[in-house]
Amino acid sequence: MQNKIFRILFLVLLFVLQVIISEYLNLGPFVYICLVPIIILNIPLSTRTWILLLEAFAIGLFLDMFSNGVLGLNSAAAVLLAACRKPIYKFTARRDRQDKTEIPNAGNIGANKYLEYLAACTALYILTYTLIDGAGINPFWLILAKFLASTAINVLVALLINRAIPERS
């Protein structure tokens, strides 16, 4: 129980950190640091889909409201990630681990499989965010560069942050 409370507080801290990053850290047009995928991926897999979608929508909407961004931009990316999280997990994780894992991490599904899962989920979120943010306005090369740079940096950030989250099943 204490571990669960700590994890919830840690995820709230990540959200606050995301708001601060969105407001005060600008790494140019090619990099968007985003902690929302980490928050969504740390919600247990047993959570009902409709509840997860509502949570993802709320997380994205609150982030959009607090960070003076385009309202709905993070919400759309978060909801799509929430909807695709289980299929991506089933595609990347070993079959013998799929029913036993509540929250995937490198310790319970293997480092390589976890990296595949994390990279695919982060790429989906960043792709959705980048396309909605710049489609029709920015040239293709800028969208591609932002997608590739942001995905690479966010996967590294997520790996570092996931090392700080307490062990989970």
Coordinates of N, CA, C and O in Angstrom, one line a residue:
M1 N 0.8 -1.2 0.0 CA 0.0 0.0 0.0 C 0.9 1.3 0.0 O 0.6 2.2 -0.7
Q2 N 1.9 1.3 0.8 CA 2.8 2.4 0.9 C 3.5 2.6 -0.4 O 3.7 3.7 -0.9
N3 N 3.9 1.5 -1.1 CA 4.5 1.6 -2.4 C 3.6 2.2 -3.4 O 4.0 3.0 -4.3
K4 N 2.3 1.8 -3.4 CA 1.3 2.4 -4.3 C 1.1 3.9 -4.1 O 1.0 4.6 -5.1
I5 N 1.1 4.3 -2.9 CA 0.9 5.7 -2.6 C 2.1 6.5 -3.1 O 2.0 7.6 -3.7
F6 N 3.3 5.9 -2.8 CA 4.5 6.6 -3.3 C 4.5 6.7 -4.8 O 4.9 7.7 -5.4
R7 N 4.1 5.6 -5.5 CA 4.1 5.7 -7.0 C 3.1 6.7 -7.5 O 3.4 7.4 -8.4
I8 N 1.9 6.9 -6.8 CA 1.0 7.9 -7.2 C 1.6 9.3 -7.0 O 1.5 10.1 -7.9
L9 N 2.2 9.5 -5.9 CA 2.8 10.8 -5.7 C 4.0 11.1 -6.6 O 4.2 12.2 -7.1
F10 N 4.7 10.0 -7.0 CA 5.8 10.2 -8.0 C 5.2 10.6 -9.3 O 5.8 11.4 -10.0
L11 N 4.1 9.9 -9.7 CA 3.5 10.3 -11.0 C 2.9 11.7 -11.0 O 3.0 12.4 -12.0
V12 N 2.4 12.1 -9.9 CA 1.9 13.5 -9.8 C 3.1 14.5 -9.9 O 3.0 15.5 -10.5
L13 N 4.2 14.1 -9.3 CA 5.4 14.9 -9.4 C 5.9 15.0 -10.8 O 6.3 16.0 -11.3
L14 N 5.8 13.9 -11.6 CA 6.2 13.9 -13.0 C 5.3 14.9 -13.8 O 5.7 15.6 -14.6
F15 N 4.0 14.9 -13.4 CA 3.1 15.8 -14.1 C 3.5 17.2 -13.8 O 3.5 18.1 -14.7
V16 N 3.7 17.6 -12.6 CA 4.2 18.9 -12.2 C 5.5 19.3 -12.9 O 5.6 20.4 -13.5
L17 N 6.4 18.3 -13.0 CA 7.6 18.5 -13.7 C 7.4 18.8 -15.2 O 8.0 19.6 -15.8
Q18 N 6.4 18.1 -15.8 CA 6.1 18.2 -17.2 C 5.6 19.6 -17.4 O 5.9 20.3 -18.4
V19 N 4.7 20.2 -16.5 CA 4.2 21.5 -16.7 C 5.4 22.5 -16.6 O 5.4 23.5 -17.4
I20 N 6.3 22.3 -15.7 CA 7.4 23.2 -15.6 C 8.3 23.1 -16.8 O 8.7 24.2 -17.3
I21 N 8.5 21.9 -17.3 CA 9.3 21.8 -18.5 C 8.7 22.5 -19.7 O 9.3 23.2 -20.5
S22 N 7.4 22.3 -19.8 CA 6.6 22.9 -20.9 C 6.7 24.4 -20.9 O 6.7 25.1 -21.9
E23 N 6.7 25.0 -19.7 CA 6.7 26.4 -19.6 C 8.1 27.0 -19.7 O 8.2 28.1 -20.3
Y24 N 9.1 26.4 -19.1 CA 10.4 27.1 -19.0 C 11.6 26.5 -19.7 O 12.6 27.1 -19.7
L25 N 11.4 25.3 -20.3 CA 12.5 24.6 -21.0 C 12.2 24.6 -22.5 O 11.4 23.8 -22.9
N26 N 12.9 25.4 -23.2 CA 12.8 25.4 -24.7 C 14.1 24.9 -25.3 O 15.1 25.7 -25.3
L27 N 14.1 23.8 -25.9 CA 15.3 23.2 -26.6 C 15.3 23.4 -28.1 O 15.9 22.7 -28.8
G28 N 14.5 24.4 -28.5 CA 14.4 24.7 -29.9 C 13.3 24.0 -30.6 O 12.5 23.3 -30.0
P29 N 13.2 24.2 -31.9 CA 12.1 23.6 -32.7 C 12.1 22.1 -32.9 O 11.2 21.5 -33.3
F30 N 13.3 21.5 -32.6 CA 13.4 20.1 -32.9 C 13.2 19.1 -31.7 O 13.1 17.9 -31.9
V31 N 13.1 19.7 -30.5 CA 13.0 18.8 -29.3 C 11.8 19.2 -28.4 O 11.7 20.4 -28.1
Y32 N 11.0 18.2 -28.1 CA 9.9 18.4 -27.2 C 10.0 17.4 -26.1 O 9.9 16.2 -26.4
I33 N 10.4 17.8 -24.9 CA 10.5 16.9 -23.8 C 9.1 16.6 -23.2 O 8.4 17.5 -22.9
C34 N 8.8 15.3 -23.1 CA 7.5 15.0 -22.7 C 7.5 13.8 -21.8 O 8.0 12.8 -22.0
L35 N 6.9 14.0 -20.6 CA 6.8 13.0 -19.6 C 5.5 12.3 -19.5 O 5.3 11.3 -18.8
V36 N 4.5 12.7 -20.3 CA 3.2 12.1 -20.3 C 3.2 10.6 -20.6 O 2.5 9.8 -20.0
P37 N 4.0 10.2 -21.6 CA 4.0 8.7 -21.9 C 4.4 7.9 -20.7 O 3.9 6.8 -20.5
I38 N 5.4 8.4 -19.9 CA 5.9 7.7 -18.7 C 4.7 7.6 -17.7 O 4.5 6.5 -17.1
I39 N 3.9 8.6 -17.6 CA 2.8 8.6 -16.6 C 1.8 7.6 -17.1 O 1.3 6.7 -16.3
I40 N 1.4 7.6 -18.4 CA 0.4 6.6 -18.9 C 0.9 5.2 -18.9 O 0.2 4.3 -18.5
L41 N 2.2 5.0 -19.2 CA 2.8 3.6 -19.2 C 2.9 3.1 -17.7 O 3.1 1.9 -17.6
N42 N 2.8 3.9 -16.7 CA 2.9 3.5 -15.4 C 1.6 3.3 -14.7 O 1.5 3.1 -13.5
I43 N 0.5 3.4 -15.5 CA -0.8 3.0 -15.0 C -0.9 1.5 -15.2 O -0.6 1.0 -16.3
P44 N -1.4 0.7 -14.3 CA -1.5 -0.7 -14.4 C -2.2 -1.2 -15.6 O -3.2 -0.6 -16.1
L45 N -1.7 -2.3 -16.3 CA -2.3 -2.8 -17.4 C -3.7 -3.4 -17.2 O -4.6 -3.5 -18.1
S46 N -4.0 -3.7 -15.9 CA -5.3 -4.2 -15.6 C -6.4 -3.1 -15.5 O -7.6 -3.4 -15.4
T47 N -6.0 -1.8 -15.6 CA -7.0 -0.8 -15.6 C -7.9 -0.9 -16.8 O -7.5 -1.2 -17.9
R48 N -9.2 -0.7 -16.6 CA -10.2 -0.8 -17.7 C -9.9 0.2 -18.7 O -9.5 1.3 -18.4
T49 N -10.1 -0.1 -20.0 CA -9.8 0.7 -21.1 C -10.5 2.1 -21.0 O -9.8 3.1 -21.2
W50 N -11.7 2.1 -20.7 CA -12.4 3.4 -20.7 C -12.0 4.3 -19.6 O -11.9 5.5 -19.7
I51 N -11.6 3.7 -18.4 CA -11.0 4.5 -17.3 C -9.6 5.0 -17.8 O -9.3 6.2 -17.5
L52 N -8.8 4.2 -18.4 CA -7.5 4.6 -18.8 C -7.6 5.8 -19.9 O -6.9 6.7 -19.8
L53 N -8.6 5.6 -20.8 CA -8.8 6.7 -21.8 C -9.2 8.0 -21.1 O -8.7 9.1 -21.5
L54 N -10.1 7.9 -20.1 CA -10.5 9.1 -19.4 C -9.3 9.7 -18.6 O -9.1 11.0 -18.6
E55 N -8.5 8.9 -18.0 CA -7.3 9.4 -17.3 C -6.3 10.0 -18.2 O -5.8 11.1 -17.9
A56 N -6.1 9.4 -19.4 CA -5.2 10.0 -20.3 C -5.7 11.3 -20.9 O -4.9 12.3 -21.0
F57 N -7.0 11.4 -21.1 CA -7.6 12.6 -21.6 C -7.4 13.7 -20.6 O -7.0 14.8 -20.9
A58 N -7.7 13.4 -19.3 CA -7.6 14.4 -18.2 C -6.1 14.8 -18.1 O -5.9 16.0 -17.9
I59 N -5.2 13.9 -18.1 CA -3.8 14.3 -18.0 C -3.4 15.2 -19.1 O -2.8 16.2 -18.9
G60 N -3.7 14.8 -20.3 CA -3.4 15.7 -21.5 C -4.1 17.0 -21.4 O -3.5 18.1 -21.7
L61 N -5.4 17.1 -21.0 CA -6.1 18.3 -21.0 C -5.5 19.2 -19.9 O -5.4 20.4 -20.1
F62 N -5.3 18.7 -18.7 CA -4.7 19.5 -17.7 C -3.3 20.0 -18.1 O -3.0 21.2 -17.8
L63 N -2.5 19.2 -18.7 CA -1.2 19.7 -19.2 C -1.4 20.8 -20.2 O -0.7 21.8 -20.1
D64 N -2.3 20.7 -21.1 CA -2.6 21.7 -22.1 C -3.1 23.0 -21.4 O -2.7 24.1 -21.8
M65 N -3.9 22.9 -20.4 CA -4.4 24.1 -19.7 C -3.3 24.8 -18.9 O -3.2 26.0 -18.9
F66 N -2.5 24.0 -18.2 CA -1.5 24.6 -17.4 C -0.3 25.1 -18.1 O 0.5 25.9 -17.6
S67 N 0.0 24.6 -19.3 CA 1.2 25.0 -20.0 C 0.9 25.9 -21.2 O 1.8 26.2 -22.0
N68 N -0.2 26.5 -21.3 CA -0.6 27.4 -22.3 C -0.3 26.9 -23.7 O 0.1 27.6 -24.6
G69 N -0.5 25.6 -23.9 CA -0.4 25.0 -25.2 C -1.7 25.0 -26.0 O -2.7 25.6 -25.5
V70 N -1.7 24.4 -27.1 CA -2.9 24.3 -27.9 C -3.8 23.3 -27.2 O -3.4 22.1 -26.9
L71 N -5.0 23.7 -26.8 CA -5.9 22.9 -26.0 C -6.3 21.6 -26.9 O -6.8 21.7 -28.0
G72 N -6.0 20.5 -26.3 CA -6.3 19.2 -27.0 C -5.2 18.5 -27.6 O -5.3 17.4 -28.0
L73 N -4.0 19.2 -27.7 CA -2.9 18.6 -28.4 C -2.3 17.4 -27.6 O -2.2 16.3 -28.2
N74 N -2.0 17.7 -26.4 CA -1.5 16.6 -25.5 C -2.6 15.5 -25.2 O -2.3 14.4 -25.1
S75 N -3.8 16.0 -25.2 CA -5.0 15.1 -24.9 C -5.1 14.1 -26.0 O -5.3 12.9 -25.8
A76 N -5.0 14.5 -27.3 CA -5.2 13.6 -28.4 C -4.0 12.6 -28.4 O -4.3 11.4 -28.6
A77 N -2.8 13.1 -28.2 CA -1.7 12.1 -28.2 C -1.8 11.2 -27.0 O -1.5 10.0 -27.1
A78 N -2.2 11.6 -25.8 CA -2.3 10.8 -24.7 C -3.4 9.7 -24.8 O -3.2 8.6 -24.5
V79 N -4.5 10.1 -25.4 CA -5.7 9.2 -25.6 C -5.3 8.1 -26.6 O -5.5 6.9 -26.4
L80 N -4.6 8.5 -27.7 CA -4.2 7.5 -28.7 C -3.2 6.5 -28.0 O -3.2 5.3 -28.3
L81 N -2.2 7.0 -27.2 CA -1.3 6.2 -26.6 C -2.0 5.2 -25.6 O -1.7 4.0 -25.6
A82 N -3.0 5.7 -24.9 CA -3.7 4.9 -23.9 C -4.5 3.8 -24.7 O -4.6 2.7 -24.2
A83 N -5.0 4.1 -25.8 CA -5.8 3.2 -26.6 C -4.9 2.1 -27.2 O -5.3 0.9 -27.3
C84 N -3.7 2.4 -27.5 CA -2.7 1.5 -28.2 C -1.7 0.8 -27.3 O -1.0 0.0 -27.7
R85 N -1.7 1.2 -26.0 CA -0.7 0.7 -25.1 C -0.8 -0.8 -25.0 O 0.2 -1.5 -25.1
K86 N -1.9 -1.4 -24.7 CA -2.0 -2.9 -24.6 C -1.7 -3.6 -25.8 O -0.9 -4.6 -25.8
P87 N -2.2 -3.2 -27.0 CA -1.7 -3.9 -28.2 C -0.2 -3.8 -28.5 O 0.4 -4.8 -28.9
I88 N 0.4 -2.7 -28.2 CA 1.8 -2.6 -28.3 C 2.5 -3.5 -27.3 O 3.5 -4.2 -27.7
Y89 N 2.0 -3.5 -26.1 CA 2.6 -4.4 -25.1 C 2.5 -5.9 -25.6 O 3.5 -6.6 -25.5
K90 N 1.3 -6.3 -26.0 CA 1.2 -7.7 -26.5 C 2.1 -8.0 -27.7 O 2.5 -9.1 -27.8
F91 N 2.3 -7.0 -28.5 CA 3.2 -7.2 -29.7 C 4.7 -7.3 -29.3 O 5.4 -8.1 -29.8
T92 N 5.1 -6.6 -28.2 CA 6.5 -6.5 -27.9 C 6.9 -7.5 -26.8 O 8.0 -7.9 -26.7
A93 N 6.0 -7.8 -25.8 CA 6.4 -8.6 -24.7 C 6.3 -10.1 -25.0 O 5.6 -10.5 -25.9
R94 N 7.1 -10.9 -24.3 CA 7.0 -12.3 -24.5 C 5.7 -12.8 -24.0 O 5.2 -12.3 -23.0
R95 N 5.2 -13.8 -24.6 CA 3.9 -14.4 -24.3 C 3.8 -14.9 -22.9 O 2.8 -14.8 -22.2
D96 N 4.9 -15.5 -22.4 CA 4.9 -16.1 -21.1 C 4.8 -15.0 -20.0 O 4.5 -15.3 -18.8
R97 N 5.1 -13.8 -20.3 CA 5.1 -12.7 -19.3 C 3.9 -11.8 -19.4 O 3.6 -11.0 -18.5
Q98 N 3.1 -11.9 -20.4 CA 2.0 -11.0 -20.7 C 0.9 -11.0 -19.6 O 0.4 -10.0 -19.2
D99 N 0.6 -12.2 -19.1 CA -0.5 -12.2 -18.1 C 0.0 -12.0 -16.7 O -0.8 -11.7 -15.8
K100 N 1.3 -12.1 -16.5 CA 1.9 -11.9 -15.1 C 2.3 -10.5 -14.8 O 2.7 -10.2 -13.7
T101 N 2.4 -9.6 -15.8 CA 2.9 -8.3 -15.6 C 1.8 -7.3 -15.4 O 0.9 -7.2 -16.2
E102 N 1.9 -6.5 -14.3 CA 0.9 -5.5 -14.1 C 1.4 -4.1 -14.7 O 0.6 -3.5 -15.3
I103 N 2.6 -3.8 -14.4 CA 3.2 -2.6 -15.0 C 4.6 -3.0 -15.6 O 5.5 -3.4 -14.9
P104 N 4.7 -3.0 -17.0 CA 5.9 -3.4 -17.6 C 7.1 -2.6 -17.2 O 7.0 -1.4 -17.1
N105 N 8.2 -3.3 -17.0 CA 9.5 -2.6 -16.8 C 10.6 -3.6 -17.2 O 10.3 -4.7 -17.6
A106 N 11.8 -3.1 -17.2 CA 12.9 -3.9 -17.7 C 13.1 -5.2 -16.9 O 13.6 -6.2 -17.4
G107 N 12.8 -5.1 -15.6 CA 13.0 -6.2 -14.7 C 12.0 -7.4 -14.9 O 12.3 -8.5 -14.8
N108 N 10.8 -7.1 -15.3 CA 9.8 -8.1 -15.4 C 9.5 -8.6 -16.9 O 8.9 -9.6 -17.1
I109 N 9.9 -7.8 -17.9 CA 9.7 -8.3 -19.3 C 11.1 -8.4 -20.0 O 11.1 -8.8 -21.2
G110 N 12.1 -8.0 -19.4 CA 13.4 -8.0 -20.1 C 13.8 -6.7 -20.6 O 12.9 -5.9 -21.1
A111 N 15.1 -6.3 -20.6 CA 15.5 -5.0 -21.0 C 15.3 -4.7 -22.4 O 14.8 -3.6 -22.8
N112 N 15.5 -5.6 -23.3 CA 15.3 -5.4 -24.7 C 13.8 -5.2 -25.1 O 13.5 -4.3 -25.8
K113 N 13.0 -6.1 -24.5 CA 11.6 -6.0 -24.8 C 11.0 -4.8 -24.2 O 10.1 -4.1 -24.8
Y114 N 11.5 -4.4 -23.0 CA 11.0 -3.1 -22.4 C 11.4 -1.9 -23.3 O 10.6 -1.0 -23.5
L115 N 12.6 -1.9 -23.8 CA 13.1 -0.8 -24.6 C 12.2 -0.8 -25.9 O 11.8 0.3 -26.3
E116 N 11.9 -1.9 -26.5 CA 11.0 -1.9 -27.7 C 9.6 -1.3 -27.3 O 9.1 -0.5 -28.1
Y117 N 9.1 -1.7 -26.2 CA 7.8 -1.3 -25.8 C 7.8 0.2 -25.5 O 6.9 1.0 -26.0
L118 N 8.8 0.7 -24.8 CA 8.9 2.1 -24.4 C 9.1 2.9 -25.7 O 8.5 4.0 -25.8
A119 N 10.0 2.5 -26.5 CA 10.3 3.3 -27.8 C 9.0 3.3 -28.7 O 8.7 4.4 -29.2
A120 N 8.3 2.2 -28.8 CA 7.1 2.2 -29.7 C 6.0 3.2 -29.1 O 5.4 4.0 -29.8
C121 N 5.8 3.1 -27.8 CA 4.8 4.0 -27.2 C 5.2 5.4 -27.2 O 4.4 6.3 -27.5
T122 N 6.5 5.7 -26.9 CA 7.0 7.1 -27.0 C 6.9 7.6 -28.4 O 6.4 8.8 -28.6
A123 N 7.3 6.8 -29.4 CA 7.2 7.2 -30.8 C 5.8 7.5 -31.2 O 5.5 8.5 -31.9
L124 N 4.8 6.7 -30.8 CA 3.4 6.9 -31.1 C 3.0 8.3 -30.5 O 2.3 9.1 -31.2
Y125 N 3.3 8.5 -29.3 CA 2.9 9.8 -28.7 C 3.5 11.0 -29.4 O 2.8 11.9 -29.7
I126 N 4.8 10.9 -29.6 CA 5.5 12.0 -30.2 C 5.0 12.2 -31.7 O 4.9 13.4 -32.1
L127 N 4.8 11.1 -32.4 CA 4.3 11.3 -33.8 C 3.0 11.9 -33.8 O 2.7 12.9 -34.6
T128 N 2.1 11.5 -32.9 CA 0.7 12.1 -32.9 C 0.8 13.6 -32.5 O 0.2 14.5 -33.2
Y129 N 1.6 13.9 -31.5 CA 1.8 15.3 -31.1 C 2.4 16.1 -32.2 O 1.9 17.2 -32.5
T130 N 3.5 15.7 -32.8 CA 4.2 16.4 -33.8 C 3.3 16.6 -35.1 O 3.3 17.7 -35.6
L131 N 2.5 15.6 -35.5 CA 1.7 15.8 -36.7 C 0.5 16.7 -36.4 O 0.2 17.6 -37.3
I132 N -0.1 16.6 -35.3 CA -1.2 17.6 -35.0 C -0.6 19.0 -34.8 O -1.3 20.0 -35.2
D133 N 0.5 19.1 -34.2 CA 1.1 20.4 -33.9 C 1.6 21.1 -35.2 O 1.4 22.3 -35.4
G134 N 2.1 20.4 -36.2 CA 2.8 21.0 -37.3 C 2.3 20.6 -38.7 O 2.8 21.2 -39.7
A135 N 1.4 19.7 -38.8 CA 0.9 19.3 -40.1 C 0.2 20.5 -40.8 O -0.6 21.1 -40.3
G136 N 0.6 20.7 -42.1 CA 0.1 21.7 -42.9 C 0.8 23.1 -42.7 O 0.6 24.0 -43.5
I137 N 1.6 23.2 -41.6 CA 2.3 24.4 -41.4 C 3.8 24.3 -41.6 O 4.4 25.1 -42.3
N138 N 4.3 23.2 -41.0 CA 5.7 23.0 -41.1 C 6.1 22.1 -42.3 O 5.3 21.2 -42.6
P139 N 7.3 22.2 -42.9 CA 7.7 21.3 -43.9 C 7.9 19.9 -43.4 O 8.2 19.7 -42.2
F140 N 7.9 18.9 -44.3 CA 8.0 17.5 -43.9 C 9.3 17.3 -43.2 O 9.4 16.6 -42.2
W141 N 10.4 17.9 -43.6 CA 11.7 17.6 -43.0 C 11.8 18.1 -41.6 O 12.4 17.5 -40.7
L142 N 11.1 19.2 -41.3 CA 11.0 19.7 -39.9 C 10.2 18.8 -39.0 O 10.6 18.5 -37.9
I143 N 9.1 18.3 -39.5 CA 8.3 17.4 -38.7 C 9.1 16.1 -38.5 O 9.1 15.6 -37.3
L144 N 9.8 15.6 -39.5 CA 10.6 14.4 -39.3 C 11.7 14.6 -38.3 O 11.9 13.7 -37.5
A145 N 12.4 15.7 -38.5 CA 13.5 16.0 -37.5 C 13.0 16.1 -36.1 O 13.6 15.6 -35.2
K146 N 11.9 16.8 -35.9 CA 11.4 16.9 -34.6 C 10.9 15.6 -34.0 O 11.2 15.3 -32.8
F147 N 10.3 14.8 -34.9 CA 9.9 13.4 -34.4 C 11.1 12.6 -34.0 O 11.0 12.0 -32.9
L148 N 12.1 12.5 -34.8 CA 13.2 11.7 -34.5 C 14.0 12.1 -33.3 O 14.3 11.4 -32.4
A149 N 14.3 13.4 -33.2 CA 15.0 14.0 -32.1 C 14.3 13.9 -30.8 O 14.8 13.4 -29.8
S150 N 13.0 14.2 -30.9 CA 12.2 14.1 -29.6 C 12.0 12.7 -29.2 O 12.0 12.4 -28.0
T151 N 11.8 11.8 -30.1 CA 11.6 10.4 -29.7 C 12.9 9.9 -29.0 O 12.8 9.2 -28.0
A152 N 14.0 10.1 -29.6 CA 15.3 9.6 -29.1 C 15.5 10.2 -27.7 O 15.9 9.5 -26.7
I153 N 15.4 11.5 -27.5 CA 15.6 12.1 -26.2 C 14.6 11.7 -25.2 O 14.9 11.4 -24.0
N154 N 13.3 11.5 -25.6 CA 12.3 11.1 -24.6 C 12.4 9.7 -24.2 O 12.1 9.4 -23.0
V155 N 12.9 8.8 -25.1 CA 13.2 7.4 -24.6 C 14.3 7.4 -23.6 O 14.2 6.7 -22.6
L156 N 15.4 8.2 -23.8 CA 16.5 8.2 -22.9 C 16.0 8.8 -21.5 O 16.3 8.3 -20.5
V157 N 15.2 9.9 -21.6 CA 14.6 10.5 -20.3 C 13.8 9.5 -19.6 O 13.8 9.3 -18.4
A158 N 12.9 8.8 -20.4 CA 12.0 7.8 -19.8 C 12.8 6.6 -19.1 O 12.4 6.2 -18.0
L159 N 13.9 6.2 -19.7 CA 14.7 5.2 -19.1 C 15.3 5.6 -17.8 O 15.3 4.9 -16.8
L160 N 15.8 6.8 -17.8 CA 16.4 7.4 -16.6 C 15.3 7.5 -15.5 O 15.6 7.2 -14.3
I161 N 14.2 8.0 -15.8 CA 13.1 8.2 -14.8 C 12.6 6.9 -14.3 O 12.3 6.7 -13.1
N162 N 12.4 5.9 -15.2 CA 11.9 4.6 -14.8 C 12.9 3.9 -13.8 O 12.4 3.1 -13.1
R163 N 14.1 4.2 -13.9 CA 15.1 3.7 -12.9 C 14.8 4.2 -11.5 O 15.1 3.6 -10.5
A164 N 14.1 5.4 -11.4 CA 13.8 6.0 -10.1 C 12.5 5.6 -9.5 O 12.3 5.7 -8.3
I165 N 11.6 5.0 -10.4 CA 10.3 4.6 -9.9 C 10.5 3.3 -9.1 O 11.3 2.4 -9.6
P166 N 9.9 3.1 -8.0 CA 10.0 1.9 -7.2 C 9.6 0.7 -8.0 O 8.8 0.7 -8.8
E167 N 10.2 -0.5 -7.6 CA 9.9 -1.7 -8.2 C 8.4 -2.0 -8.2 O 7.8 -1.7 -7.2
R168 N 8.0 -2.5 -9.3 CA 6.6 -2.9 -9.4 C 6.4 -4.2 -10.1 O 7.3 -4.7 -10.7
S169 N 5.3 -4.8 -9.9 CA 5.1 -6.2 -10.5 C 4.9 -6.2 -12.0 O 4.7 -5.2 -12.6

